[in-house]
CSV table of C-alpha atoms and ligand atoms in Angstrom, one decimal:
chain,number,residue,atom,x,y,z
A,1318,MET,CA,-4.6,16.1,-3.2
A,1319,LEU,CA,-6.5,19.6,-4.4
A,1320,PRO,CA,-9.2,19.2,-5.9
A,1321,THR,CA,-8.6,22.4,-8.5
A,1322,ARG,CA,-8.9,19.5,-11.2
A,1323,ARG,CA,-6.3,21.1,-14.5
A,1324,ARG,CA,-7.6,19.8,-17.8
A,1325,PHE,CA,-3.9,20.4,-20.2
A,1326,LEU,CA,-4.2,19.9,-23.3
A,1327,ALA,CA,-1.1,17.1,-24.5
A,1328,SER,CA,-0.1,18.3,-28.0
A,1329,LEU,CA,0.4,14.3,-30.1
A,1330,GLY,CA,3.5,15.9,-31.5
A,1331,VAL,CA,5.1,16.3,-35.2
A,1332,GLY,CA,3.1,14.7,-38.3
A,1333,VAL,CA,-0.7,14.9,-36.0
A,1334,ALA,CA,-0.5,19.0,-35.1
A,1335,GLY,CA,-3.9,20.0,-35.2
A,1336,HIS,CA,-4.8,17.0,-33.3
A,1337,ALA,CA,-4.8,17.1,-29.0
A,1338,LEU,CA,-6.1,15.2,-26.4
A,1339,ALA,CA,-7.2,16.1,-23.5
A,1340,ARG,CA,-6.3,14.8,-20.7
A,1341,GLU,CA,-7.1,15.0,-16.6
A,1342,SER,CA,-3.8,15.9,-14.1
A,1343,VAL,CA,-3.6,16.6,-10.0
A,1344,GLU,CA,-2.0,18.8,-8.3
A,1345,MET,CA,-0.5,16.7,-5.3
A,1346,PRO,CA,0.7,18.7,-2.2
A,1347,PHE,CA,4.5,19.2,-2.7
A,1348,GLU,CA,6.6,21.1,-4.2
A,1349,ASN,CA,6.5,18.9,-8.3
A,1350,GLY,CA,3.6,17.1,-7.8
A,1351,ALA,CA,1.3,17.9,-10.9
A,1352,ARG,CA,0.7,14.1,-12.5
A,1353,GLU,CA,-2.0,12.7,-15.0
A,1354,LEU,CA,-4.2,10.5,-15.0
A,1355,VAL,CA,-3.9,6.9,-16.9
A,1356,ALA,CA,-5.9,3.7,-17.5
A,1357,TYR,CA,-3.7,1.4,-17.7
A,1358,PRO,CA,-4.5,-2.1,-18.8
A,1359,GLN,CA,-7.8,-2.9,-16.5
A,1360,LYS,CA,-7.4,0.3,-14.5
A,1361,ARG,CA,-9.6,3.3,-14.3
A,1362,PRO,CA,-7.4,5.8,-14.9
A,1363,LEU,CA,-5.5,6.9,-11.9
A,1364,ILE,CA,-2.8,9.1,-10.2
A,1365,ARG,CA,0.8,8.4,-12.6
A,1366,LEU,CA,3.6,9.0,-10.8
A,1367,THR,CA,5.7,6.9,-14.0
A,1368,SER,CA,5.4,4.9,-16.8
A,1369,ARG,CA,8.2,2.8,-16.5
A,1370,PRO,CA,7.6,0.9,-14.4
A,1371,PRO,CA,4.3,1.6,-14.1
A,1372,GLN,CA,3.2,3.4,-11.2
A,1373,LEU,CA,-0.6,4.3,-10.1
A,1374,GLU,CA,-1.6,6.1,-7.3
A,1375,THR,CA,-5.7,5.9,-5.5
A,1376,PRO,CA,-7.2,9.2,-5.4
A,1377,MET,CA,-8.5,9.7,-2.3
A,1378,SER,CA,-12.1,9.8,-3.3
A,1379,VAL,CA,-11.8,5.6,-3.8
A,1380,PHE,CA,-11.7,5.0,-0.1
A,1381,ALA,CA,-14.9,7.1,-0.3
A,1382,GLU,CA,-17.4,4.9,-1.5
A,1383,GLY,CA,-16.3,1.9,0.2
A,1384,ALA,CA,-14.1,-0.3,3.2
A,1385,ILE,CA,-13.1,-3.0,-0.1
A,1386,THR,CA,-11.2,-1.1,-2.7
A,1387,PRO,CA,-12.0,-2.1,-6.4
A,1388,ASN,CA,-9.4,-3.8,-8.5
A,1389,ASP,CA,-9.2,-1.1,-11.4
A,1390,ALA,CA,-9.2,1.0,-9.1
A,1391,PHE,CA,-5.7,-0.5,-7.3
A,1392,PHE,CA,-2.3,1.0,-6.2
A,1393,VAL,CA,0.3,0.2,-8.2
A,1394,ARG,CA,3.7,-0.5,-8.1
A,1395,TYR,CA,7.1,-1.7,-8.7
A,1396,HIS,CA,11.1,-1.7,-8.7
A,1397,LEU,CA,12.6,-2.8,-12.3
A,1398,ALA,CA,12.2,-0.5,-14.6
A,1399,GLY,CA,11.1,-4.1,-17.1
A,1400,SER,CA,8.6,-4.3,-14.4
A,1401,PRO,CA,5.9,-5.4,-15.2
A,1402,PRO,CA,6.4,-9.5,-16.0
A,1403,SER,CA,5.0,-10.4,-20.4
A,1404,ARG,CA,1.6,-11.7,-20.7
A,1405,GLU,CA,3.3,-14.6,-22.1
A,1406,LEU,CA,5.4,-15.8,-18.8
A,1407,LEU,CA,1.2,-15.5,-17.0
A,1408,GLY,CA,-0.4,-16.5,-18.9
A,1409,GLY,CA,-2.1,-19.8,-18.7
A,1410,ASP,CA,-0.4,-23.9,-18.5
A,1411,ALA,CA,3.3,-21.7,-18.6
A,1412,PHE,CA,3.4,-20.9,-15.3
A,1413,ARG,CA,5.3,-22.5,-12.5
A,1414,LEU,CA,5.8,-22.2,-9.0
A,1415,SER,CA,8.4,-23.5,-7.5
A,1416,VAL,CA,9.0,-24.8,-3.9
A,1417,GLU,CA,12.8,-25.2,-3.3
A,1418,GLY,CA,16.0,-25.3,-1.4
A,1419,HIS,CA,16.3,-26.2,2.3
A,1420,VAL,CA,13.5,-28.3,1.8
A,1421,GLN,CA,12.7,-32.5,1.5
A,1422,SER,CA,11.1,-32.4,-1.6
A,1423,PRO,CA,10.6,-29.9,-3.7
A,1424,LEU,CA,7.7,-28.6,-5.8
A,1425,SER,CA,6.6,-27.4,-9.2
A,1426,LEU,CA,3.0,-26.5,-9.0
A,1427,GLY,CA,0.3,-24.7,-11.5
A,1428,VAL,CA,-1.9,-22.6,-10.1
A,1429,ALA,CA,-4.9,-24.9,-10.6
A,1430,GLU,CA,-2.7,-27.5,-9.0
A,1431,LEU,CA,-1.3,-25.7,-6.0
A,1432,ALA,CA,-5.6,-24.3,-5.9
A,1433,ARG,CA,-6.9,-28.3,-5.8
A,1434,ARG,CA,-3.8,-29.7,-3.4
A,1435,PHE,CA,-4.3,-26.9,-0.5
A,1436,GLU,CA,-7.6,-25.4,1.7
A,1437,THR,CA,-8.6,-22.1,0.3
A,1438,ALA,CA,-8.0,-19.6,3.3
A,1439,ALA,CA,-9.1,-15.5,2.3
A,1440,VAL,CA,-8.8,-12.4,4.6
A,1441,VAL,CA,-9.9,-9.4,4.0
A,1442,ALA,CA,-6.3,-6.9,3.8
A,1443,VAL,CA,-4.8,-3.7,3.6
A,1444,ASN,CA,-1.6,-3.9,1.6
A,1445,GLN,CA,-0.4,-0.1,1.4
A,1446,CYS,CA,2.7,0.3,0.5
A,1447,SER,CA,5.6,1.5,3.5
A,1448,GLY,CA,6.5,4.6,1.2
A,1449,ASN,CA,2.9,6.3,0.6
A,1450,GLY,CA,2.8,9.7,1.6
A,1451,ARG,CA,6.5,10.1,1.2
A,1452,GLY,CA,5.9,13.6,-1.1
A,1453,LEU,CA,4.7,15.0,2.2
A,1454,PHE,CA,7.9,14.3,4.3
A,1455,GLN,CA,9.6,17.5,5.3
A,1456,PRO,CA,12.5,17.6,4.5
A,1457,ARG,CA,12.0,16.2,2.0
A,1458,VAL,CA,13.2,12.6,1.0
A,1459,PRO,CA,14.4,10.8,-2.5
A,1460,GLY,CA,12.7,7.4,-3.7
A,1461,GLY,CA,8.4,7.9,-5.1
A,1462,GLN,CA,6.7,10.8,-4.3
A,1463,MET,CA,3.2,9.9,-3.3
A,1464,GLY,CA,0.6,11.3,-2.5
A,1465,ASN,CA,-1.7,8.9,-0.2
A,1466,GLY,CA,-3.3,6.9,-2.8
A,1467,ALA,CA,-0.6,3.7,-2.1
A,1468,MET,CA,-2.7,2.0,-0.4
A,1469,GLY,CA,-6.3,-0.3,-0.3
A,1470,CYS,CA,-8.0,-3.2,0.9
A,1471,ALA,CA,-8.9,-6.2,-0.8
A,1472,ARG,CA,-10.0,-9.1,-0.4
A,1473,TRP,CA,-8.0,-11.5,-1.1
A,1474,GLU,CA,-8.2,-15.5,-1.8
A,1475,GLY,CA,-5.4,-18.5,-1.9
A,1476,VAL,CA,-3.6,-20.9,-0.1
A,1477,ARG,CA,-1.7,-20.5,2.5
A,1478,LEU,CA,2.2,-20.3,2.6
A,1479,SER,CA,2.3,-22.5,5.5
A,1480,ASP,CA,0.6,-25.5,3.8
A,1481,VAL,CA,2.7,-25.4,0.3
A,1482,LEU,CA,6.1,-25.0,2.6
A,1483,LYS,CA,4.5,-28.1,4.8
A,1484,ALA,CA,4.0,-30.0,2.5
A,1485,ALA,CA,7.5,-29.1,0.6
A,1486,GLY,CA,8.6,-29.6,4.1
A,1487,VAL,CA,11.3,-27.3,5.6
A,1488,LYS,CA,14.5,-28.7,6.8
A,1489,PRO,CA,16.0,-28.2,10.7
A,1490,GLY,CA,18.3,-24.8,10.2
A,1491,ALA,CA,15.6,-23.6,7.9
A,1492,ARG,CA,15.6,-19.6,8.0
A,1493,GLN,CA,14.5,-17.3,5.8
A,1494,VAL,CA,12.5,-18.0,3.1
A,1495,LEU,CA,12.5,-15.6,0.1
A,1496,LEU,CA,9.8,-14.6,-1.6
A,1497,ASP,CA,11.1,-13.7,-6.0
A,1498,GLY,CA,8.6,-13.0,-8.4
A,1499,LEU,CA,8.7,-12.8,-12.0
A,1500,ASP,CA,9.7,-9.7,-13.0
A,1501,LYS,CA,13.6,-9.1,-13.8
A,1502,PRO,CA,15.9,-6.1,-14.3
A,1503,PRO,CA,16.2,-4.7,-17.4
A,1504,THR,CA,19.9,-4.6,-16.8
A,1505,PRO,CA,23.1,-7.0,-14.5
A,1506,GLY,CA,23.3,-4.1,-12.3
A,1507,ILE,CA,20.2,-4.2,-11.2
A,1508,PRO,CA,19.4,-5.9,-8.3
A,1509,ASP,CA,16.5,-8.8,-8.3
A,1510,PHE,CA,13.6,-7.8,-6.3
A,1511,VAL,CA,13.3,-10.8,-3.6
A,1512,LYS,CA,12.2,-10.3,0.0
A,1513,ALA,CA,13.2,-12.6,3.0
A,1514,LEU,CA,10.7,-12.9,5.9
A,1515,GLU,CA,11.9,-14.9,8.9
A,1516,MET,CA,11.0,-19.2,9.1
A,1517,ASP,CA,8.4,-18.5,11.9
A,1518,GLN,CA,6.6,-15.7,10.4
A,1519,ALA,CA,6.8,-17.3,7.0
A,1520,LEU,CA,4.8,-20.3,8.8
A,1521,ASP,CA,2.7,-17.9,10.1
A,1522,PRO,CA,-1.4,-19.3,8.4
A,1523,GLU,CA,-2.7,-15.5,7.4
A,1524,ILE,CA,0.5,-16.0,4.9
A,1525,LEU,CA,-1.4,-16.3,1.7
A,1526,LEU,CA,-0.8,-17.9,-1.8
A,1527,ALA,CA,-3.6,-15.1,-3.7
A,1528,THR,CA,-4.9,-15.9,-6.9
A,1529,ARG,CA,-8.3,-13.5,-6.7
A,1530,MET,CA,-9.0,-10.8,-5.2
A,1531,ASN,CA,-12.2,-9.2,-4.7
A,1532,GLY,CA,-13.9,-12.6,-6.5
A,1533,GLU,CA,-11.9,-12.0,-9.7
A,1534,PRO,CA,-8.1,-13.4,-11.2
A,1535,LEU,CA,-5.6,-10.6,-9.8
A,1536,PRO,CA,-5.3,-8.1,-12.4
A,1537,TRP,CA,-1.7,-8.8,-13.8
A,1538,LEU,CA,-0.5,-5.7,-12.0
A,1539,ASN,CA,-1.0,-6.1,-9.0
A,1540,GLY,CA,1.1,-9.8,-9.6
A,1541,TYR,CA,-0.8,-12.1,-11.8
A,1542,PRO,CA,-1.8,-14.5,-11.7
A,1543,LEU,CA,-0.5,-15.8,-8.4
A,1544,ARG,CA,1.5,-13.2,-5.1
A,1545,VAL,CA,2.0,-13.2,-1.5
A,1546,VAL,CA,-0.4,-11.5,1.1
A,1547,VAL,CA,1.7,-11.1,4.0
A,1548,PRO,CA,-1.4,-9.1,6.3
A,1549,GLY,CA,-0.3,-6.4,8.6
A,1550,HIS,CA,2.8,-5.7,6.8
A,1551,TYR,CA,3.6,-3.5,4.1
A,1552,GLY,CA,3.7,-4.1,0.4
A,1553,THR,CA,6.6,-4.4,-0.1
A,1554,TYR,CA,6.7,-8.2,0.9
A,1555,TRP,CA,3.6,-9.5,-1.0
A,1556,ILE,CA,5.3,-10.0,-4.1
A,1557,LYS,CA,3.2,-10.1,-7.4
A,1558,HIS,CA,4.4,-12.4,-9.8
A,1559,LEU,CA,5.7,-15.4,-7.6
A,1560,HIS,CA,7.2,-18.0,-9.4
A,1561,ARG,CA,10.2,-18.9,-6.6
A,1562,VAL,CA,10.0,-20.1,-3.3
A,1563,THR,CA,13.8,-20.5,-2.3
A,1564,VAL,CA,13.6,-22.2,2.2
A,1565,VAL,CA,17.3,-20.5,2.6
A,1566,ASP,CA,20.0,-21.7,6.2
A,1567,ALA,CA,21.2,-18.6,6.4
A,1568,ASP,CA,20.4,-14.7,6.7
A,1569,TYR,CA,19.3,-13.1,3.5
A,1570,LYS,CA,21.6,-10.2,2.9
A,1571,GLY,CA,19.5,-8.8,-0.9
A,1572,TYR,CA,19.8,-4.8,-1.9
A,1573,TRP,CA,15.9,-5.0,-1.3
A,1574,MET,CA,16.3,-6.5,2.2
A,1575,ASP,CA,20.0,-4.0,2.9
A,1576,PRO,CA,20.0,-1.2,3.0
A,1577,ALA,CA,17.2,-0.8,0.7
A,1578,TYR,CA,13.7,-1.5,3.1
A,1579,ARG,CA,14.7,-0.7,6.5
A,1580,ILE,CA,13.7,2.0,9.5
A,1581,PRO,CA,15.4,3.1,12.5
A,1582,ASP,CA,15.1,0.6,15.5
A,1583,ASP,CA,13.1,2.1,17.9
A,1584,PRO,CA,9.5,2.9,18.7
A,1585,CYS,CA,8.6,5.3,16.3
A,1586,ALA,CA,10.6,4.4,13.7
A,1587,HIS,CA,12.2,8.6,13.2
A,1588,VAL,CA,15.3,10.0,14.1
A,1589,GLU,CA,16.4,13.8,13.5
A,1590,PRO,CA,14.7,15.2,11.4
A,1591,GLY,CA,18.4,15.2,8.0
A,1592,THR,CA,20.3,12.8,10.7
A,1593,LYS,CA,21.0,8.7,9.4
A,1594,PRO,CA,19.5,6.4,12.3
A,1595,ARG,CA,22.1,4.3,13.6
A,1596,HIS,CA,20.6,0.7,13.5
A,1597,THR,CA,17.8,-0.3,11.3
A,1598,VAL,CA,15.7,-3.2,11.1
A,1599,PRO,CA,13.9,-4.6,8.5
A,1600,ILE,CA,10.6,-2.8,7.9
A,1601,SER,CA,7.5,-4.8,8.7
A,1602,ARG,CA,4.2,-3.6,10.2
A,1603,PHE,CA,1.5,-1.2,9.0
A,1604,ASN,CA,0.8,1.7,11.7
A,1605,VAL,CA,-2.2,2.8,12.8
A,1606,ARG,CA,-4.4,5.5,10.7
A,1607,SER,CA,-7.0,7.2,9.4
A,1608,PHE,CA,-8.4,9.3,6.9
A,1609,ILE,CA,-10.9,12.3,5.8
A,1610,THR,CA,-12.3,10.5,2.1
A,1611,SER,CA,-15.5,12.8,1.8
A,1612,LEU,CA,-13.5,16.0,1.7
A,1613,MET,CA,-10.3,17.4,-0.3
A,1614,ASP,CA,-8.0,20.1,0.7
A,1615,GLY,CA,-10.0,23.4,-0.6
A,1616,SER,CA,-13.6,21.5,-0.4
A,1617,ARG,CA,-16.2,23.3,0.2
A,1618,VAL,CA,-19.2,23.3,2.1
A,1619,PRO,CA,-22.3,24.5,3.2
A,1620,SER,CA,-22.5,26.7,6.7
A,1621,GLY,CA,-25.4,25.5,9.3
A,1622,ARG,CA,-25.6,22.3,7.5
A,1623,THR,CA,-25.0,19.2,8.8
A,1624,THR,CA,-22.3,17.1,6.0
A,1625,LEU,CA,-21.3,13.8,7.2
A,1626,LEU,CA,-18.2,13.0,7.8
A,1627,ARG,CA,-17.1,9.6,5.5
A,1628,GLY,CA,-13.2,8.3,6.6
A,1629,ILE,CA,-10.9,5.1,7.0
A,1630,ALA,CA,-8.8,3.9,10.0
A,1631,PHE,CA,-6.2,0.7,9.7
A,1632,ASP,CA,-3.5,-0.9,11.0
A,1633,GLY,CA,-1.4,-3.4,11.5
A,1634,GLY,CA,-3.4,-5.8,12.7
A,1635,ALA,CA,-4.8,-4.8,16.1
A,1636,GLY,CA,-8.0,-3.5,14.7
A,1637,ILE,CA,-9.0,-0.2,15.9
A,1638,ARG,CA,-10.9,0.2,18.7
A,1639,GLU,CA,-11.9,4.8,17.3
A,1640,VAL,CA,-11.1,7.0,15.4
A,1641,VAL,CA,-11.8,10.9,17.0
A,1642,VAL,CA,-12.4,14.3,14.5
A,1643,SER,CA,-11.9,17.6,15.9
A,1644,ASP,CA,-12.4,20.8,13.4
A,1645,ASP,CA,-10.8,23.3,15.8
A,1646,GLU,CA,-6.9,22.0,15.7
A,1647,GLY,CA,-7.5,19.8,18.5
A,1648,ARG,CA,-8.4,21.6,21.3
A,1649,THR,CA,-12.2,19.0,21.1
A,1650,TRP,CA,-12.9,16.0,19.5
A,1651,ARG,CA,-16.1,14.1,18.4
A,1652,ALA,CA,-16.2,10.4,18.0
A,1653,ALA,CA,-16.7,9.1,15.5
A,1654,GLU,CA,-19.2,6.2,14.9
A,1655,LEU,CA,-17.3,3.3,13.5
A,1656,GLY,CA,-18.5,0.8,10.4
A,1657,ARG,CA,-18.7,-1.9,9.3
A,1658,ASP,CA,-16.6,-4.4,10.7
A,1659,HIS,CA,-14.4,-6.7,7.5
A,1660,GLY,CA,-11.8,-7.8,10.0
A,1661,ARG,CA,-8.2,-7.0,11.9
A,1662,HIS,CA,-6.7,-6.2,8.7
A,1663,ALA,CA,-9.5,-3.8,6.9
A,1664,PHE,CA,-10.3,-0.7,6.3
A,1665,ARG,CA,-12.5,0.3,8.9
A,1666,GLU,CA,-15.4,2.9,7.6
A,1667,TRP,CA,-15.9,6.0,9.7
A,1668,THR,CA,-18.5,8.2,9.7
A,1669,LEU,CA,-19.7,11.7,11.6
A,1670,ALA,CA,-22.3,14.6,10.8
A,1671,TRP,CA,-20.6,18.0,11.2
A,1672,THR,CA,-22.5,21.2,11.3
A,1673,PRO,CA,-19.3,23.4,10.2
A,1674,PRO,CA,-19.7,26.6,12.8
A,1675,GLY,CA,-19.0,30.4,11.1
A,1676,THR,CA,-17.3,30.7,8.0
A,1677,GLY,CA,-14.7,30.7,6.7
A,1678,ASP,CA,-11.1,28.7,6.3
A,1679,ARG,CA,-11.4,25.9,8.9
A,1680,VAL,CA,-9.1,22.2,9.6
A,1681,LEU,CA,-10.8,18.9,10.5
A,1682,TRP,CA,-8.4,16.5,11.8
A,1683,ALA,CA,-9.4,12.4,11.7
A,1684,ARG,CA,-7.0,10.2,14.4
A,1685,ALA,CA,-7.7,6.8,15.1
A,1686,THR,CA,-6.5,4.5,17.6
A,1687,ASN,CA,-6.1,1.0,17.9
A,1688,ARG,CA,-6.2,-1.8,20.2
A,1689,LEU,CA,-3.6,-2.0,21.5
A,1690,GLY,CA,-4.2,1.7,22.4
A,1691,GLN,CA,-1.5,2.8,19.6
A,1692,SER,CA,-2.6,6.2,18.1
A,1693,GLN,CA,-1.3,9.0,16.0
A,1694,PRO,CA,1.2,12.0,16.3
A,1695,LEU,CA,0.0,15.1,15.7
A,1696,GLU,CA,3.6,16.2,15.0
A,1697,PRO,CA,5.0,14.1,11.5
A,1698,LEU,CA,8.1,11.7,12.2
A,1699,TRP,CA,10.3,11.5,9.4
A,1700,ASN,CA,13.5,8.7,8.3
A,1701,PRO,CA,15.5,9.7,6.2
A,1702,ALA,CA,13.5,7.3,3.5
A,1703,GLY,CA,10.1,8.1,4.1
A,1704,TYR,CA,8.8,5.4,5.1
A,1705,MET,CA,5.9,4.7,7.9
A,1706,ARG,CA,4.2,7.9,7.9
A,1707,ASN,CA,1.7,8.3,9.5
A,1708,VAL,CA,0.8,12.1,11.2
A,1709,VAL,CA,-2.8,13.1,11.5
A,1710,GLU,CA,-3.5,14.8,7.4
A,1711,PRO,CA,-5.1,18.1,8.4
A,1712,VAL,CA,-7.3,18.8,5.5
A,1713,LYS,CA,-8.2,22.2,5.6
A,1714,VAL,CA,-12.1,23.0,4.1
A,1715,LYS,CA,-13.9,26.1,3.4
A,1716,VAL,CA,-16.7,27.0,5.1
A,1717,THR,CA,-19.5,29.1,2.6
A,1718,THR,CA,-22.2,31.4,3.8
B,115,LIG,N1,7.4,-8.8,-8.4
B,115,LIG,C1,7.3,-7.7,-7.6
B,115,LIG,N2,5.6,-7.2,-6.2
B,115,LIG,C2,6.5,-6.6,-5.3
B,115,LIG,C3,6.7,-5.7,-5.7
B,115,LIG,C4,7.8,-5.5,-6.7
B,115,LIG,O1,8.3,-5.0,-7.6
B,115,LIG,N3,8.2,-6.7,-8.2
B,115,LIG,N4,7.1,-4.4,-5.4
B,115,LIG,C5,6.0,-4.3,-3.6
B,115,LIG,C6,5.4,-3.6,-3.4
B,115,LIG,S1,7.1,-2.3,-2.6
B,115,LIG,C7,4.3,-3.0,-3.3
B,115,LIG,S2,4.1,-1.5,-2.7
B,115,LIG,C8,3.9,-3.3,-3.6
B,115,LIG,C9,2.7,-2.9,-4.5
B,115,LIG,O2,1.7,-3.3,-5.0
B,115,LIG,P1,0.2,-3.9,-5.5
B,115,LIG,O3,1.5,-3.0,-6.3
B,115,LIG,O4,-0.6,-5.2,-5.8
B,115,LIG,O5,-0.2,-2.8,-5.6
B,115,LIG,O6,4.0,-4.7,-4.8
B,115,LIG,C10,5.2,-5.7,-3.9
B,115,LIG,N5,5.5,-6.3,-5.1
B,116,LIG,MO1,5.6,-0.3,-1.7
């Protein structure tokens, strides 16, 4: 996102001639990247990708404020034009979660009942869309043209999916657990947004059915009153407004599992640009990423004076071991200082004192390595769906006298 925030006047249209509404907009660093900043209920102005359904990105500067993304700045992603479901469906006693299918005793539980029956559990975890950074793919790919703001880190609190499944009594032969939210397709031809977890994965005690986010009930647009939290895994599995958990004894073949949300079956999830993968698998864990959050493309920094660079890093759950920064396109690297550890699924903040040498254009790179030794490529890796971008993202600044 460029810092040159253009302010433009959007006319309110016929009948209100003479009145105009000032709106802030941003320009993402790719073609057709003009976006308005729009405030939705419970949200501060965020970068709007689409209005039907609402899809909002977080400006990178928010991530410079801390490892926890405030609820009102947390990104929003939906697939179906009718989303989010209406407040009536979500409100009060009307909401029930049903647990059904290949189980001994099907359950139907309200949110309060869930909290009463099952032990409370919490995790600080990053939620990131599979297509975070898709707009930056070259060659361009179809799909939501997002910058890198489709991510956020929060403290999620709720109950364990595994406890709920155990209470329902999973029958032998169960293969997968299907997760469905209350949002429905606008027309019959469009498949409902349903995701599947393998049975052994669904029983991982890390996976939560969360009712609270950063100490508050979930915002409406982030899944009120109940959502799935799958730490370390892409947001596609983090079903919002969860109302049905179905245990099945076969492999689910719905559209949002196949062909959607699949990656090349290759260790780096990539293919030669412009080609199709021969074999695909469902997308799963995050790869390693890091970002400079205190400076953006076009930021000005004074030469010879020390600036504190700030950033974040995260991965699929091993935890971040190291972040290094280069101001000379990789000839030399310096280790950043890691901030407080909020857990292996959280954003890890980092800082580095940097004294810009000389004057003129400078490119800054940050590169993280996790505790498994996995890191980030210097050249982008490509796949046709625009998933799992994790190239070192250059930040081009101007060093001034
Ligand atoms: N009910 C429902 N849940 C959903 C989706 C959706 O379209 N409907 N989209 C998923 C995707 S792809 C992502 S990236 C995350 C985004 O979570 P957020 O909107 O809370 O940031 O929600 C997931 N859960
Ligand atoms: Mo997503």
